[in-house]
């Protein structure tokens, strides 16, 4: 314990120890505070003078414990505890980063009363994990439901260490390079040096966004796969005006097996209301329509997301996606009881912006 702090500060440290170790004796309390048991009793007396309900229980299993009084005793968190609490709330409640939400308001109150050295990291991860604006979210809830559920299940199975997350966020804030040991999807460990830009929560999974000096490329790493992280002496400056959440979502939409190129008969502003950024990159064409460019490993899943777009669209590239859309159309038609009629229309290419059957193969029929 530091010996140049005030008696009041020492008393609050004693309260924290008693909260964490109900039944602790005066001698044990003194040992943890590195003071005599007489001094430990004096700190307990200070707490009681402040009307904090510190009770003494006699007997072989007795000691000090915090009782239930009329007033809530002060809550004290270490940096790791505060980060763990914030991470759990953000993972479990979609709008926890929104101060207008009841859960978000409660989290904001906790952050406001934390010491700055603790609150800084928590505030950073809360701000970066802000929810999608309401206007953009209107058309994306159904499209992201399956993805969010799958990610939430994965997050439960791959818990992230608050200690590690705190260390990553501190390195982001300080602009200090890290040496990581990262476990790849195949289970092998790989060492790399990275400039950490931001830690981002998306679909209940935590990611580290940064620049890999090992690969000389931008990288998005899953925090639950980071084995160790050690700070290096080198410092860096992150990209100016970095939108970490947007950059992450655009990155996650690229690099998969099957290319996606879809023409939507709507402006980019309109399409952005229906298509989440994680689904792909939106670009305007010369006629004011929107090109959706992405990649996917799951054409069937991607076809279901496209089907939610309330505007005509046409697949320009990706035969696997075209076949998935055609299969989805047949299933929907069968469910509606008109499979034969719609199947004929699909064959003629009259539905969903399709061309003739021969052209559909070349132009990625749906």
CSV table of N, CA, C and O in Angstrom, one decimal, residues 11 33 62 71 123 142 156 168 186 215 235 272 275 277 302 312 335:
chain,number,residue,atom,x,y,z
A,11,UNK,N,-9.2,4.6,4.2
A,11,UNK,CA,-10.4,4.0,4.7
A,11,UNK,C,-11.2,3.5,3.5
A,11,UNK,O,-11.9,2.4,3.6
A,33,UNK,N,-3.7,-4.2,3.5
A,33,UNK,CA,-3.4,-2.8,3.4
A,33,UNK,C,-1.9,-2.5,3.8
A,33,UNK,O,-1.5,-1.3,3.6
A,62,UNK,N,-16.0,-15.2,11.9
A,62,UNK,CA,-16.4,-13.8,12.0
A,62,UNK,C,-15.4,-12.9,11.3
A,62,UNK,O,-14.4,-13.3,10.7
A,71,UNK,N,-28.4,3.6,3.2
A,71,UNK,CA,-27.7,4.2,2.0
A,71,UNK,C,-26.7,3.3,1.4
A,71,UNK,O,-26.1,2.5,2.1
A,123,UNK,N,-15.1,4.8,-21.5
A,123,UNK,CA,-15.8,5.7,-22.4
A,123,UNK,C,-15.5,5.5,-23.9
A,123,UNK,O,-16.3,5.6,-24.7
A,142,UNK,N,-34.2,-7.1,-39.8
A,142,UNK,CA,-34.4,-8.4,-40.3
A,142,UNK,C,-33.2,-9.0,-41.0
A,142,UNK,O,-32.9,-10.1,-40.9
A,156,UNK,N,-20.5,-15.9,-26.8
A,156,UNK,CA,-20.7,-16.7,-25.6
A,156,UNK,C,-19.7,-17.8,-25.5
A,156,UNK,O,-19.2,-18.1,-24.4
A,168,UNK,N,-5.4,-3.3,-24.8
A,168,UNK,CA,-5.5,-2.9,-26.2
A,168,UNK,C,-6.0,-1.4,-26.3
A,168,UNK,O,-5.5,-0.7,-27.1
A,186,UNK,N,-7.3,-21.6,-38.1
A,186,UNK,CA,-6.8,-23.0,-38.2
A,186,UNK,C,-6.2,-23.5,-36.9
A,186,UNK,O,-5.7,-24.6,-36.8
A,215,UNK,N,2.3,-7.7,-42.2
A,215,UNK,CA,1.6,-7.9,-43.5
A,215,UNK,C,1.6,-6.7,-44.4
A,215,UNK,O,1.3,-6.8,-45.6
A,235,UNK,N,5.8,4.5,-31.6
A,235,UNK,CA,4.5,5.1,-31.5
A,235,UNK,C,4.0,5.4,-33.0
A,235,UNK,O,4.8,5.3,-33.9
A,272,UNK,N,-28.8,2.9,-48.7
A,272,UNK,CA,-28.1,2.8,-47.4
A,272,UNK,C,-29.1,2.6,-46.2
A,272,UNK,O,-28.8,2.1,-45.1
A,275,UNK,N,-29.6,-1.4,-46.6
A,275,UNK,CA,-28.5,-2.3,-46.6
A,275,UNK,C,-27.5,-2.0,-45.5
A,275,UNK,O,-27.0,-0.8,-45.6
A,277,UNK,N,-24.0,-1.6,-43.6
A,277,UNK,CA,-22.6,-1.5,-44.2
A,277,UNK,C,-21.8,-2.8,-44.2
A,277,UNK,O,-21.0,-3.0,-45.0
A,302,UNK,N,-26.7,-14.6,-48.1
A,302,UNK,CA,-26.7,-13.3,-48.8
A,302,UNK,C,-27.9,-13.1,-49.6
A,302,UNK,O,-28.4,-12.0,-49.7
A,312,UNK,N,-36.2,-2.8,-57.1
A,312,UNK,CA,-35.7,-3.7,-58.1
A,312,UNK,C,-34.2,-3.7,-58.0
A,312,UNK,O,-33.5,-2.7,-57.8
A,335,UNK,N,-44.3,-21.7,-51.5
A,335,UNK,CA,-45.0,-21.4,-50.2
A,335,UNK,C,-46.3,-20.6,-50.5
A,335,UNK,O,-47.2,-20.7,-49.8
